[in-house]
Each structure stands twice: as structure tokens, then as C-alpha cells.
Coordinates of C-alpha atoms in Angstrom, one line a residue:
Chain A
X915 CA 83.4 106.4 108.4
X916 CA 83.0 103.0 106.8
X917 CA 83.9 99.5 108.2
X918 CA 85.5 97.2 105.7
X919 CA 86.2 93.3 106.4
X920 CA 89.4 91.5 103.9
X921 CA 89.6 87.7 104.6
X922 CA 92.8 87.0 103.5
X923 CA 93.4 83.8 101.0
X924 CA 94.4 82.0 104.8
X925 CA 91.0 82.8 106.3
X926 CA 92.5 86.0 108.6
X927 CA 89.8 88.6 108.9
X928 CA 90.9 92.0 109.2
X929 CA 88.3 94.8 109.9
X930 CA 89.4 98.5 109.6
X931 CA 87.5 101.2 109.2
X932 CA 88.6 105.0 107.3
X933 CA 86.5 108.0 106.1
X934 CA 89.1 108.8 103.0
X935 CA 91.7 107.2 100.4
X936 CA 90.8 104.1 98.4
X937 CA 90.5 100.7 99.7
X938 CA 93.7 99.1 98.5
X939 CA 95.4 101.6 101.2
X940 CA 93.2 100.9 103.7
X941 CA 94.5 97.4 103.6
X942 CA 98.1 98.3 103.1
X943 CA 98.0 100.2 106.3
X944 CA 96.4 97.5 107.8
X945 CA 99.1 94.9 106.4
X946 CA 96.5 92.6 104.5
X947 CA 98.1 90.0 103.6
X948 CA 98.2 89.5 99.7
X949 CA 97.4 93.0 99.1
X950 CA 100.8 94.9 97.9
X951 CA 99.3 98.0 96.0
X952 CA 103.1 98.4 94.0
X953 CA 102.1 101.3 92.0
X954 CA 100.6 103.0 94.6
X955 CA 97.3 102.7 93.4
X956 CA 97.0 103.5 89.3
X957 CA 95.3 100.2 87.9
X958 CA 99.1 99.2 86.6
X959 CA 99.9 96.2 89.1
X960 CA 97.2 94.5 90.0
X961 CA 98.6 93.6 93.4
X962 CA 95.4 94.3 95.2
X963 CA 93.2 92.3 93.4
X964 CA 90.2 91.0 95.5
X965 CA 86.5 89.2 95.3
X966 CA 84.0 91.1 96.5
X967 CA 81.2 89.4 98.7
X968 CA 78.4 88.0 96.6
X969 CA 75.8 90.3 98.5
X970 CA 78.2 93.5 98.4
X971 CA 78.6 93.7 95.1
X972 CA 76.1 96.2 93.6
X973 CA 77.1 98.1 96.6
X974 CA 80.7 98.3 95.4
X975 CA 79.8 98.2 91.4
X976 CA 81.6 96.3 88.3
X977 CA 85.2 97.9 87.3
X978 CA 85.4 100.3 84.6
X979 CA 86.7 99.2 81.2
X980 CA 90.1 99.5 82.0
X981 CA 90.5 98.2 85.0
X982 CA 88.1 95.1 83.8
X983 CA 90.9 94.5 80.9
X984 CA 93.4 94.5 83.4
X985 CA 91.1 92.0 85.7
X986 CA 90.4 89.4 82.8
X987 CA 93.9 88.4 82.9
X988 CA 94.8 87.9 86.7
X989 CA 95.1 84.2 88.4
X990 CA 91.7 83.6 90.3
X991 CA 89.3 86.1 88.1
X992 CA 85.7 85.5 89.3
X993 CA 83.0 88.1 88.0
X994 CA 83.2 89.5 91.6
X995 CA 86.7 91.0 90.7
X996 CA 88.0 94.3 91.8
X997 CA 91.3 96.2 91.9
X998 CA 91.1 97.6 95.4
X999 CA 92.9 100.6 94.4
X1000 CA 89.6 101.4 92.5
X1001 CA 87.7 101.5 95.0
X1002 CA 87.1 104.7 97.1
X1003 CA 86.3 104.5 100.9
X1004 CA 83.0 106.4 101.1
X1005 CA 80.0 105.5 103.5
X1006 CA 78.5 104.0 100.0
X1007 CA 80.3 101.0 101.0
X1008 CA 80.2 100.4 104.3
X1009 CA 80.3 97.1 106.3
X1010 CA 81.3 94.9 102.6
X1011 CA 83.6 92.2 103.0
X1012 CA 86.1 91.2 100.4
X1013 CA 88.3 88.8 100.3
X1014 CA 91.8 88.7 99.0
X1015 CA 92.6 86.9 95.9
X1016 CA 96.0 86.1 95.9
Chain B
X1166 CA 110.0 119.6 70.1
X1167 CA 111.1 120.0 73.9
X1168 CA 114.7 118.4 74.4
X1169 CA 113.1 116.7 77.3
X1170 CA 110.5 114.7 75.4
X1171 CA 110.9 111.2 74.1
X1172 CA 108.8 110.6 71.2
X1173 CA 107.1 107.6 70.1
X1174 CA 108.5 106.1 67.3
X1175 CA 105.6 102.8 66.6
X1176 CA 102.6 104.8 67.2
X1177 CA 102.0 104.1 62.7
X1178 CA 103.3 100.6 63.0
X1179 CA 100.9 100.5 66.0
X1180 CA 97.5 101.4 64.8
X1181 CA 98.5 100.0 61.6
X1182 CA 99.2 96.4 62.0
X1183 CA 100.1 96.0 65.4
X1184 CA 103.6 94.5 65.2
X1185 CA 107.1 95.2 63.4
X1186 CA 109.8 93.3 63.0
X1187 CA 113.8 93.3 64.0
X1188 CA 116.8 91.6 62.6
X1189 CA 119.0 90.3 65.3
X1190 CA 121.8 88.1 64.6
X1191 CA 119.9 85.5 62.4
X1192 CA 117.5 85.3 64.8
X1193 CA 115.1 87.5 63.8
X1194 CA 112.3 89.2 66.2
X1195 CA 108.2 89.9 65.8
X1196 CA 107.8 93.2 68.2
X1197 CA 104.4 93.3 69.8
X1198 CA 103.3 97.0 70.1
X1199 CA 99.7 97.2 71.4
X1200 CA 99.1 97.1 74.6
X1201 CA 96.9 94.1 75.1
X1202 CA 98.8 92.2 73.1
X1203 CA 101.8 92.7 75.3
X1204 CA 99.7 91.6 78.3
X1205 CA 98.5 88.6 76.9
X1206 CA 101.6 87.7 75.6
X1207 CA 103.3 88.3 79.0
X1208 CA 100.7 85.8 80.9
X1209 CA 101.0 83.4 78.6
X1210 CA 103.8 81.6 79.4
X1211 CA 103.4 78.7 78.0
X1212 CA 102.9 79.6 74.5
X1213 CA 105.7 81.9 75.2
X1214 CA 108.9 80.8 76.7
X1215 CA 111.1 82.8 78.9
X1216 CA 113.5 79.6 79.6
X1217 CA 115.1 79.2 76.8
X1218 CA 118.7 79.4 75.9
X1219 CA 120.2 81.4 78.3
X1220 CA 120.3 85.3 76.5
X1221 CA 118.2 84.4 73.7
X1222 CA 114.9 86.2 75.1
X1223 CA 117.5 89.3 75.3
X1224 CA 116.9 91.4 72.5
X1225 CA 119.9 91.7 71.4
X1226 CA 120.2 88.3 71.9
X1227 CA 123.2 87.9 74.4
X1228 CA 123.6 83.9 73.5
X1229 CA 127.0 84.7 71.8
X1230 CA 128.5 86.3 74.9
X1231 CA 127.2 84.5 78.2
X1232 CA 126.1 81.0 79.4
X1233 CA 125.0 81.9 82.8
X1234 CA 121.2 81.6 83.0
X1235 CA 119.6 85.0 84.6
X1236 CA 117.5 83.5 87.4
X1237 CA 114.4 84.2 87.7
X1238 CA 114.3 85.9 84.6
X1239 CA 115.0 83.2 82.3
X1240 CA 113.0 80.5 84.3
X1241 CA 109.4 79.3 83.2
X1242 CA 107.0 77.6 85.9
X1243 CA 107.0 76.3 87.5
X1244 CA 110.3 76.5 89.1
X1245 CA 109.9 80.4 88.3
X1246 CA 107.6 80.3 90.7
X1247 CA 110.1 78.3 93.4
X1248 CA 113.1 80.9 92.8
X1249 CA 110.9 84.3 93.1
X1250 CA 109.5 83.3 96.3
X1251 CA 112.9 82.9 97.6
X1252 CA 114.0 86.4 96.3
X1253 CA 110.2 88.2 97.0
X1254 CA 110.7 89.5 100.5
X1255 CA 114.3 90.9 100.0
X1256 CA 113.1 92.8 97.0
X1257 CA 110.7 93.8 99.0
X1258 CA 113.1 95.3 101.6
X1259 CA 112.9 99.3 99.9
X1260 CA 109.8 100.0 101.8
X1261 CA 110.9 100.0 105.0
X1262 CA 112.1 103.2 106.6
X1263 CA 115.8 102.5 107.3
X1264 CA 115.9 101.5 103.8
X1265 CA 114.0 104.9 103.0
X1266 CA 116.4 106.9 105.1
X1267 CA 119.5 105.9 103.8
X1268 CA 117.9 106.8 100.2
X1269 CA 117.1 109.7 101.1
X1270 CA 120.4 110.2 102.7
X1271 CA 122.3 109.1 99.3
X1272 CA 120.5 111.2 97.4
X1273 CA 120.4 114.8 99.8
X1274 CA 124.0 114.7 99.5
X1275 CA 123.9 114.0 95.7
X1276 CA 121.3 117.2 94.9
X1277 CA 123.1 119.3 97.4
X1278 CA 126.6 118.7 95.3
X1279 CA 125.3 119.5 92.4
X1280 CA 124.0 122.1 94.2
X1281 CA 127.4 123.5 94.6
X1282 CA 128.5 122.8 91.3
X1283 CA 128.7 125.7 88.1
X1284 CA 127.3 122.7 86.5
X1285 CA 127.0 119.0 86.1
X1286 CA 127.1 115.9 83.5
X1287 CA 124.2 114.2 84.8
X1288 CA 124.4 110.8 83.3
X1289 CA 128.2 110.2 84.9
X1290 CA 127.6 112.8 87.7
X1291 CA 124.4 112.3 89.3
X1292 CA 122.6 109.3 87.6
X1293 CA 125.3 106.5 87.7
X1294 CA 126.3 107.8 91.0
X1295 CA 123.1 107.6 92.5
X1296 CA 122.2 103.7 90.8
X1297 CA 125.5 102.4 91.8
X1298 CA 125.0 104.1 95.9
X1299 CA 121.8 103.0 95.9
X1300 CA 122.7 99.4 94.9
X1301 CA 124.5 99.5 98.1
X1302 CA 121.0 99.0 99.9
X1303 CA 119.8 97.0 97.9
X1304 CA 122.4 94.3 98.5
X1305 CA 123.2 95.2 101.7
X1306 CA 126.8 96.1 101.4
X1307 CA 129.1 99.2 102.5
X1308 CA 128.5 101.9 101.3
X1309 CA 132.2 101.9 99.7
X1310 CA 131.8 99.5 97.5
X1311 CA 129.8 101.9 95.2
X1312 CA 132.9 103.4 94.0
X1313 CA 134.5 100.3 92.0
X1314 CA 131.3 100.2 90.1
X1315 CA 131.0 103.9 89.5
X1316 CA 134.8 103.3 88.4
X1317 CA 133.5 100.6 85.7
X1318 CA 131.8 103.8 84.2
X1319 CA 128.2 103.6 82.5
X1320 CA 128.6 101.2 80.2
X1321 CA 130.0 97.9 82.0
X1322 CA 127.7 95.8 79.8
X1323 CA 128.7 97.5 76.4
X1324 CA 131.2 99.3 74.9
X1325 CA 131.5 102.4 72.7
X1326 CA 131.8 100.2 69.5
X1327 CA 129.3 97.3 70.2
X1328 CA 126.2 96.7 72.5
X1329 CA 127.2 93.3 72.8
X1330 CA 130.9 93.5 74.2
X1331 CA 132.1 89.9 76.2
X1332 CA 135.1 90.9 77.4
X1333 CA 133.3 94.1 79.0
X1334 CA 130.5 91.8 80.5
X1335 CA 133.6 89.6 82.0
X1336 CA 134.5 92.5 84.4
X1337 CA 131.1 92.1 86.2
X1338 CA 131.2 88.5 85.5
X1339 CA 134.5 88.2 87.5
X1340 CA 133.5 90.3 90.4
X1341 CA 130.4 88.6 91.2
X1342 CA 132.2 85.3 91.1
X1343 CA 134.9 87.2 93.5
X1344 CA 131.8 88.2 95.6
X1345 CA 130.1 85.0 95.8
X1346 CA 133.8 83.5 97.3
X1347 CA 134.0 86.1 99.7
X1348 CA 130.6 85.4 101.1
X1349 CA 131.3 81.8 101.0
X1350 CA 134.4 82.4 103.2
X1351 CA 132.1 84.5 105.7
X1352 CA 128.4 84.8 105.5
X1353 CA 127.0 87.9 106.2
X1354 CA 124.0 89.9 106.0
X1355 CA 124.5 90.7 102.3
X1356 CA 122.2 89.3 99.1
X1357 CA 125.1 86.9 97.9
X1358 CA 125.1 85.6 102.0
X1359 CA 121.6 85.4 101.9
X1360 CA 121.2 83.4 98.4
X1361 CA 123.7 81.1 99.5
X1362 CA 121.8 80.1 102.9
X1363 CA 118.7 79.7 100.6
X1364 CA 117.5 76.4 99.6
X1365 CA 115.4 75.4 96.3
X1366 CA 113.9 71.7 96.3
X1367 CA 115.4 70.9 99.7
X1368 CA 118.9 71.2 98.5
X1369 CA 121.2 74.9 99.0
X1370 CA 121.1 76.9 95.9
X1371 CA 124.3 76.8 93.2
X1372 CA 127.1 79.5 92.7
X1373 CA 125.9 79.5 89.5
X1374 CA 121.8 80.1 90.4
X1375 CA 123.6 82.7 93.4
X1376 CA 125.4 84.5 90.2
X1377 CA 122.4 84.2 87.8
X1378 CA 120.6 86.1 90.5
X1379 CA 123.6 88.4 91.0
X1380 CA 124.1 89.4 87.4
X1381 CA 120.2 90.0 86.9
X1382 CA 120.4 92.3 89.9
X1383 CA 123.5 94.4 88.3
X1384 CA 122.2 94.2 84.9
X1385 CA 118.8 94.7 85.4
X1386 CA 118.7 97.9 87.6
X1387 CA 121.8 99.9 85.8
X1388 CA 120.8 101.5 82.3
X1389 CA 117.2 101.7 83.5
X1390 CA 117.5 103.5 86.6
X1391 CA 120.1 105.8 85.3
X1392 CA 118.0 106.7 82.6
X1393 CA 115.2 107.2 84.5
X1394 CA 116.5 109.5 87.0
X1395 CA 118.2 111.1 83.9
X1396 CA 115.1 111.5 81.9
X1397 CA 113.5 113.0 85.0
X1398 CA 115.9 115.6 85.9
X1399 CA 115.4 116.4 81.7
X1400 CA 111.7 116.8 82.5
X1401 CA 111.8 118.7 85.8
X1402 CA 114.5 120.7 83.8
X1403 CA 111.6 122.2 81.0
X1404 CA 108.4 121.6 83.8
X1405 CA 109.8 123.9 86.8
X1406 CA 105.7 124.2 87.6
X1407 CA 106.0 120.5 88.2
X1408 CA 108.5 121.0 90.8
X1409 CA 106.9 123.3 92.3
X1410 CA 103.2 121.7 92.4
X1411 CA 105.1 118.2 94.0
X1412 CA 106.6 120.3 96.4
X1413 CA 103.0 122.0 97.5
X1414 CA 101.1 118.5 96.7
X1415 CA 103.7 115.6 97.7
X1416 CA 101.1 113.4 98.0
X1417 CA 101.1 113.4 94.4
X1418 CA 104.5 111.8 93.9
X1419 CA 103.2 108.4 93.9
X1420 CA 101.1 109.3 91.0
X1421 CA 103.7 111.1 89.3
X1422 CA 106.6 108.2 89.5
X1423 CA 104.2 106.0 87.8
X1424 CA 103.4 108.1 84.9
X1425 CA 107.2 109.6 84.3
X1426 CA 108.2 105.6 84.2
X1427 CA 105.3 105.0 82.1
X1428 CA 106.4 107.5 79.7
X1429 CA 110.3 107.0 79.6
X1430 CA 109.8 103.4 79.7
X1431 CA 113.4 103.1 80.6
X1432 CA 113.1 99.5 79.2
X1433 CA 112.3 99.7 75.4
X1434 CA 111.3 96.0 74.9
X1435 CA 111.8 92.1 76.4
X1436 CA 111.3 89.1 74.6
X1437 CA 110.4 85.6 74.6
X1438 CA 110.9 82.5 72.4
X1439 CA 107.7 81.1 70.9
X1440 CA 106.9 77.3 71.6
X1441 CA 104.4 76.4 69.3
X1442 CA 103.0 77.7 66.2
X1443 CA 100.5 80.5 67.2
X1444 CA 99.4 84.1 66.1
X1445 CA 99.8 87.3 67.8
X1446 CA 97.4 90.0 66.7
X1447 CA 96.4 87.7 63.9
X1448 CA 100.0 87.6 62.3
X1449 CA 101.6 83.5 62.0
X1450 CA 104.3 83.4 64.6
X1451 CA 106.1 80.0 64.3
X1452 CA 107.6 77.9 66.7
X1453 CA 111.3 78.8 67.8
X1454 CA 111.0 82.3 66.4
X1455 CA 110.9 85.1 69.0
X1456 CA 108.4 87.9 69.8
X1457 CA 109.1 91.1 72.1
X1458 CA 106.8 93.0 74.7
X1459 CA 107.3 96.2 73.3
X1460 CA 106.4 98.3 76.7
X1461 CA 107.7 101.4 75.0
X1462 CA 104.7 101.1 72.4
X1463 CA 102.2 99.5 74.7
X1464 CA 102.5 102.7 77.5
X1465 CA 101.5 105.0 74.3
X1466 CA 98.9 102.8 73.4
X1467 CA 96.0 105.6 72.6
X1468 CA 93.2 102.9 72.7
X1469 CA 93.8 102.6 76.5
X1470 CA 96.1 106.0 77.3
X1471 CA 94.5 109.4 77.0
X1472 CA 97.0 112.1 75.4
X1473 CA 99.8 109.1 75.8
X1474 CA 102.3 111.8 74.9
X1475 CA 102.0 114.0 77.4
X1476 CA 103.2 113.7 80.9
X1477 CA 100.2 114.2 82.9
X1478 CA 101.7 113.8 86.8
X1479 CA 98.5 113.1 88.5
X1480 CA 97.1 110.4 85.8
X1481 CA 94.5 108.5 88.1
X1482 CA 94.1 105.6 85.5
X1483 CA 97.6 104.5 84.6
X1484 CA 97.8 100.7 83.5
X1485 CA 101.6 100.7 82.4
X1486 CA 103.7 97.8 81.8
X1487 CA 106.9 99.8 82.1
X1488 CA 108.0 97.2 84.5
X1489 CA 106.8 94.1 82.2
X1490 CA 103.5 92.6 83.3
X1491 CA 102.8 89.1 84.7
X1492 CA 105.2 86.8 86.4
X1493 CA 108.4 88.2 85.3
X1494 CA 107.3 91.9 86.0
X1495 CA 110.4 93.7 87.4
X1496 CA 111.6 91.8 90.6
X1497 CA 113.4 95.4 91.4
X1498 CA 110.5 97.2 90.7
X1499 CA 110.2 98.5 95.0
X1500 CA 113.8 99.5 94.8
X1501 CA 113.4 101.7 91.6
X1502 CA 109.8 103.5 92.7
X1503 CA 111.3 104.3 96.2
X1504 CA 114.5 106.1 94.4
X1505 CA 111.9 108.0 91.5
X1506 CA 110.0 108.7 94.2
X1507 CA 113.0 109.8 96.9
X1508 CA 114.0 112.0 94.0
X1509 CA 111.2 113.7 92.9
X1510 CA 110.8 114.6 96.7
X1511 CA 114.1 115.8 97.2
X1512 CA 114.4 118.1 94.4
X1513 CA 111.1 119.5 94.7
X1514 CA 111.9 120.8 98.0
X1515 CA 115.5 121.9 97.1
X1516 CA 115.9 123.0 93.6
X1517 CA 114.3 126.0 92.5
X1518 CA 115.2 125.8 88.2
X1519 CA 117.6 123.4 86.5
X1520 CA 119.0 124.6 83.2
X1521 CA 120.2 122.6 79.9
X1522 CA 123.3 123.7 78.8
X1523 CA 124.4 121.1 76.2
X1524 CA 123.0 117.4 75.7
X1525 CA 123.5 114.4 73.2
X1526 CA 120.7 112.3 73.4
X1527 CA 120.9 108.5 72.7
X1528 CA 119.1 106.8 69.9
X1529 CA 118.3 103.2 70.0
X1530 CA 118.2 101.5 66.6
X1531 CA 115.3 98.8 65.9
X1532 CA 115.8 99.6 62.3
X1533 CA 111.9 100.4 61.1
X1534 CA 111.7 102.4 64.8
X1535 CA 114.5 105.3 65.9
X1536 CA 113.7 105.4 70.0
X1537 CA 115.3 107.9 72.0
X1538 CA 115.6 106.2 75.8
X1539 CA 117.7 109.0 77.1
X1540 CA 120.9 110.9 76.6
X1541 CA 124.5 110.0 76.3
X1542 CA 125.2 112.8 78.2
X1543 CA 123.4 115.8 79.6
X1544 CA 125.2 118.9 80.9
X1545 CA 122.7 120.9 83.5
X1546 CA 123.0 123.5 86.0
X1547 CA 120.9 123.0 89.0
X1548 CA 119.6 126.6 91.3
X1549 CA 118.5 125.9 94.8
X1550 CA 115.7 127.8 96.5

């Protein structure tokens, strides 16, 4: 089970917690707010775009290649940029916070 | 070469130079066929212009036949920005699950039919059925009114002879004017009803922004959801192992809508009119000429797509554009996944085998580039489990 925090871009903190699926539906199920996940979760929409805490990034690692093309283009890129939907729920990550983007 | 498969016609121009070109009515167009050129292209919009003349970005251009600006399609930012916020949430409405039901509803009774049937044409009998019932939802309206529109027949927007027919593009002109009337006389709960209450700027928004809306709605969503549910049946039609592995693995169907769309790319290409002089993958473009998006090119691109000829259902790393990219990415891009992905569910638990018994496909003609999109017509017969 790991415990994830999303600040939204209006300073709501939601924390939800799940032991399976990626990230991006983790927040979908818990209605994130800026977080849409339109294709469903195959690096095409970048809808779930979000920084990830200065201190939990090496925990949550730098986006492959092509999901870091898809990255450089989006409003608000910061080198702390991930697609959500990249990012599998696993204990490796456990208590990072990440704040939405859009 | 399976009679399902749509080939790609740029991959040489592609890897070669990286753009071709198209003659269209004097006004000729540069067509951008790699894939990160199209996304750049599409985020930049200042360099390149989505507002201009109304139809000119259309390719082919449709500035002979309308002067109604296609909202927010043909609007730049910032106002862009203004108009899709208004229209965002409604778009949205396709994933909730009264909206889901009914789909599923529409389309039950559509698959069961043909279940009946000896056999089927599917672009008239299933395809333009099922876009003009679903439309229905989308707007809001009774069910009912699905049968003028089926009436218009599959080509309101062109005729036999020409892609660009006026007097044909008058028909839906007139209705929607008809429409916005009627919801003027009585507000409802309906899209027109629900543009017209809107405000942009403080002020209520125009007949004329509540029909560029309207016509960008019918437009938009006909051709490309018919031949997407088309081109799918097609597939399922040669891949009965797909069926069957949806129907034990459904969580696969998101998966699997995104890479059938990414490889029918129901929409071949969009463009947009240059503003200044620039250079797209280090070829001159001049101001005032156009350039297109070619998403058909970019979703085969082999620098980002492994095998980006094969349809590979549970493709985990899928960055299509075969809804556009950026801000004008497809504003009824929820309504079209929830009706792939309705479908694909639907027939994988009821159909056991479809069969083609006759089909003509349809040929686009960008003069260096031959592009099937789909099929004129498409006779099938459909056996249930």
C-alpha cells in the first residue's frame, strides 16, 4: 500500500492510498482536480501532467524518452515533470507528494 | 494485404524529407508528416494560425462554400481559450454513467439487429446509425431526432461528384439555424439551450458563435466516427482472437480504443495558416501559405512507434495525435472513446465471427499520397455466440 499526496493548482490536498494501477488513476478515482487521464493512461494526452516534490523525485525517477518528448511541450514544464499515467503505484513510492500542473 | 488494413501511404515521404505537398484550390498546402513536427506545430500557435478565414485551415479549404466561423476550432488565444471553457464540461458529459447507459443501450440494440440480419451494409446500417443515435446524447435531444439525420444519408457535407458541395452543406446549415430558433422560443436542457444561456466577455453568446459551435459539433464527429466504428468492425472482422481476448481481458479495452484510433486515424490531416516566415523541419514556409498536421503520418511515425503498422491492442506506450494535439485537440474526443470503447465491449461479449462478404473501400487523394480512411461500403455478416 502506498500513500500519495496531489496538491491541486488551488492548494486542495488530496491523500489516497492504493496497492495497484498507476498513479494518474489513483487521482482520477479520487477526482483530482486538473488531472483528466483522456486516453486512459497511454502517454497520448498529457492530461495528467504533474510536478513531482523536489525531495521525491529520485524516488519517482525522470520519464522515459517518450514520455519526456511529450513533457517538453506542455504549459508549466519544470524538470520535476511527470505524466502520472507513467507512474506505477508500488510501495517504491510511497508517501511523495505531487502537485498538479494544470 | 488483409482487406482490413489501412496502409501508410507517407512512410518514404516521411523518413525522406519529412513533408509533402498538396494543391488545393490555389492555395497550395506543406503537409507535416513526422511526428514531432506535428506536435510542435500544433503548440505553436502563434506562428501557426488557426483563426484565419473561416474554412481556410480546412484542407480542402471550405472558404468558397461557408462564412460561418467553426468556434472553437477556428479561434486562436486567447479568446480560444474563453470559448473552450465554456464548452469543456458539456463535452465532458460522456463519462458519466447515464450517459454510458444509454450508449450502451443504443448500441445493444444496434449489434443485436444485425444480429438478426443475413447480412448488413455497415457504413449505412450500423456506422451512420449508431453516430447519428449517439449524437442524440451528446446534445441532449430525443432520441427521434436521429432519424432526419440518418435520412440526410452519409454524406451531408459532400456529394457523390465533389467533396466540397454548398448546396449539400446548406441542408445542415438550415437545420441548425431551425434549431437555434426553436431553442430560442423555449430553452431547454439541450446544447443549442445551453450555448445560448452562455455568456463570453460578460455579454450572451451570438446565433452565429451558437451555430459555429453547432456545425463543428455535426461536422466534426460524423465521417470520423463512422469510419472508426467501421474500420473496427473491419478489424474485429479478420482478428476474431481479438474479440475474444477483450472479452476474457476487458480491462484491456481502454488500451485497445487508443491504438485502433491511433491506427485508423479517422482524421487524415488539419491545417493551419502560417503567420510569419518560418521553417518546418528545415523547409522555408512563408507567411500566408498553409501547413497541415498530418496525424495519419505522425501515428506511423517509426522513430517513436514500434511496428507502427500493426495493431498491437495492449500498446502500453501510445503517444498518438489521432485526436490533434494541443489546444485544439478534439473537443469530442470523451464522446468518441466512450462509443469505441462501448463497442468493442459489446461485441466482444456478443459476437462470436463477423464475415466480409463484399466491400469498396474509399481512397482519399493527396495526389503524391493514396490514403485509404475506410470503405464506401462494407457488406458483413455478423454470428452471435
Amino acid at each position: 500500500m502506498a500513500k500519495i499526496t496531489f496538491i491541486t493548482s488551488d492548494n486542495e490536498e488530496i491523500v489516497a492510498e492504493a496497492t495497484s494501477g498507476t498513479v494518474m488513476e489513483l487521482a482520477k478515482e479520487n477526482n483530482v482536480n486538473g488531472i483528466d487521464g483522456d486516453c486512459g493512461g497511454v502517454c497520448s494526452c498529457a492530461t495528467c501532467h504533474v510536478h513531482v516534490a523536489e525531495e521525491d523525485f529520485e524516488k519517482v525517477g525522470a520519464p522515459g524518452e517518450i514520455e519526456a518528448d511529450m513533457l517538453e511541450l506542455e504549459d508549466n514544464y519544470n524538470e520535476r515533470s511527470r505524466l502520472c499515467c507513467q507512474i506505477d503505484m508500488s510501495d517504491a513510492i510511497d508517501g511523495v507528494t505531487l502537485y498538479v500542473a494544470n | 494485404m488483409k482487406k482490413s488494413a489501412l496502409p501508410d501511404p507517407f512512410a518514404q515521404a516521411r523518413e525522406a524529407k519529412g513533408y509533402g505537398t498538396v494543391e488545393d484550390q490555389n492555395d497550395p498546402v506543406t503537409m507535416l508528416l513526422r511526428l514531432k513536427d506535428v506536435r510542435k506545430t500544433a503548440k505553436d500557435t502563434k506562428t501557426f494560425q488557426s483563426g484565419a478565414v473561416p474554412g481556410r485551415i480546412v484542407v480542402p479549404s471550405e472558404v468558397s462554400i461557408r462564412d460561418t466561423r467553426q468556434i472553437p476550432f477556428e479561434v486562436d488565444p486567447p479568446m480560444h481559450g474563453e470559448y473552450r471553457a465554456l464548452l469543456e464540461d458539456w463535452f465532458k458529459r460522456p463519462e458519466q454513467p447515464t450517459y454510458r447507459e444509454s450508449l450502451e443501450e443504443i448500441i445493444t440494440e444496434l449489434v443485436d439487429e444485425a444480429l438478426q440480419m443475413d447480412s448488413l451494409e455497415v457504413m449505412e446500417q450500423f456506422a451512420l446509425k449508431l453516430q447519428s443515435r449517439a449524437l442524440t446524447l451528446l446534445l441532449n435531444i430525443p432520441y427521434e431526432e436521429s432519424e432526419i439525420w440518418i435520412d440526410w444519408g452519409m454524406h451531408v457535407f459532400r456529394s457523390e461528384e465533389s467533396a466540397l458541395d454548398g448546396s449539400k452543406a446548406a441542408i445542415l446549415y438550415d437545420y441548425i439555424d431551425e434549431q437555434i430558433d426553436k431553442a430560442i422560443a423555449s430553452l431547454g436542457d439541450d446544447l443549442y439551450s445551453t450555448l445560448l444561456r452562455s455568456e463570453i466577455e460578460g455579454r450572451k453568446m451570438t446565433k452565429e458563435e451558437v451555430k459555429g459551435v453547432m456545425i463543428l459539433t455535426f461536422a466534426g464527429g460524423r465521417d470520423t466516427v463512422i469510419n472508426a466504428v467501421t474500420n473496427s468492425i473491419a478489424y474485429f472482422a479478420e482478428h476474431p482472437e481479438s474479440l475474444a481476448r477483450l472479452d476474457a481481458e476487458p480491462e484491456m479495452t481502454t488500451h485497445a480504443v487508443e491504438e485502433l484510433v491511433r491506427y485508423f486515424s479517422p482524421l487524415t490531416h488539419m491545417g493551419r495558416v502560417v503567420t510569419e516566415d518560418t521553417q518546418v523541419c528545415e523547409h522555408a514556409v512563408k507567411a500566408d501559405s498553409r501547413v497541415s498536421l498530418c496525424w495519419a503520418s505522425a501515428n506511423r511515425d517509426a522513430s517513436t512507434f514500434e511496428n507502427p503498422n500493426e495493431v498491437i491492442l495492449d500498446r502500453k506506450m501510445n503517444p498518438h495525435v489521432a485526436f490533434g494535439f494541443g489546444i485544439h485537440k478534439c473537443l469530442g474526443a470523451t464522446h468518441a472513446r466512450q462509443v469505441l470503447r462501448t463497442l468493442l465491449a459489446v461485441l466482444a461479449a456478443k459476437v462470436k465471427k463477423i464475415e466480409i462478404l463484399d466491400y469498396k473501400e474509399n481512397i482519399e487523394d493527396w495526389e503524391e499520397f493514396q490514403r485509404k480512411v475506410g470503405y464506401d461500403s462494407i457488406r458483413v455478416r455478423f454470428e452471435g455466440k
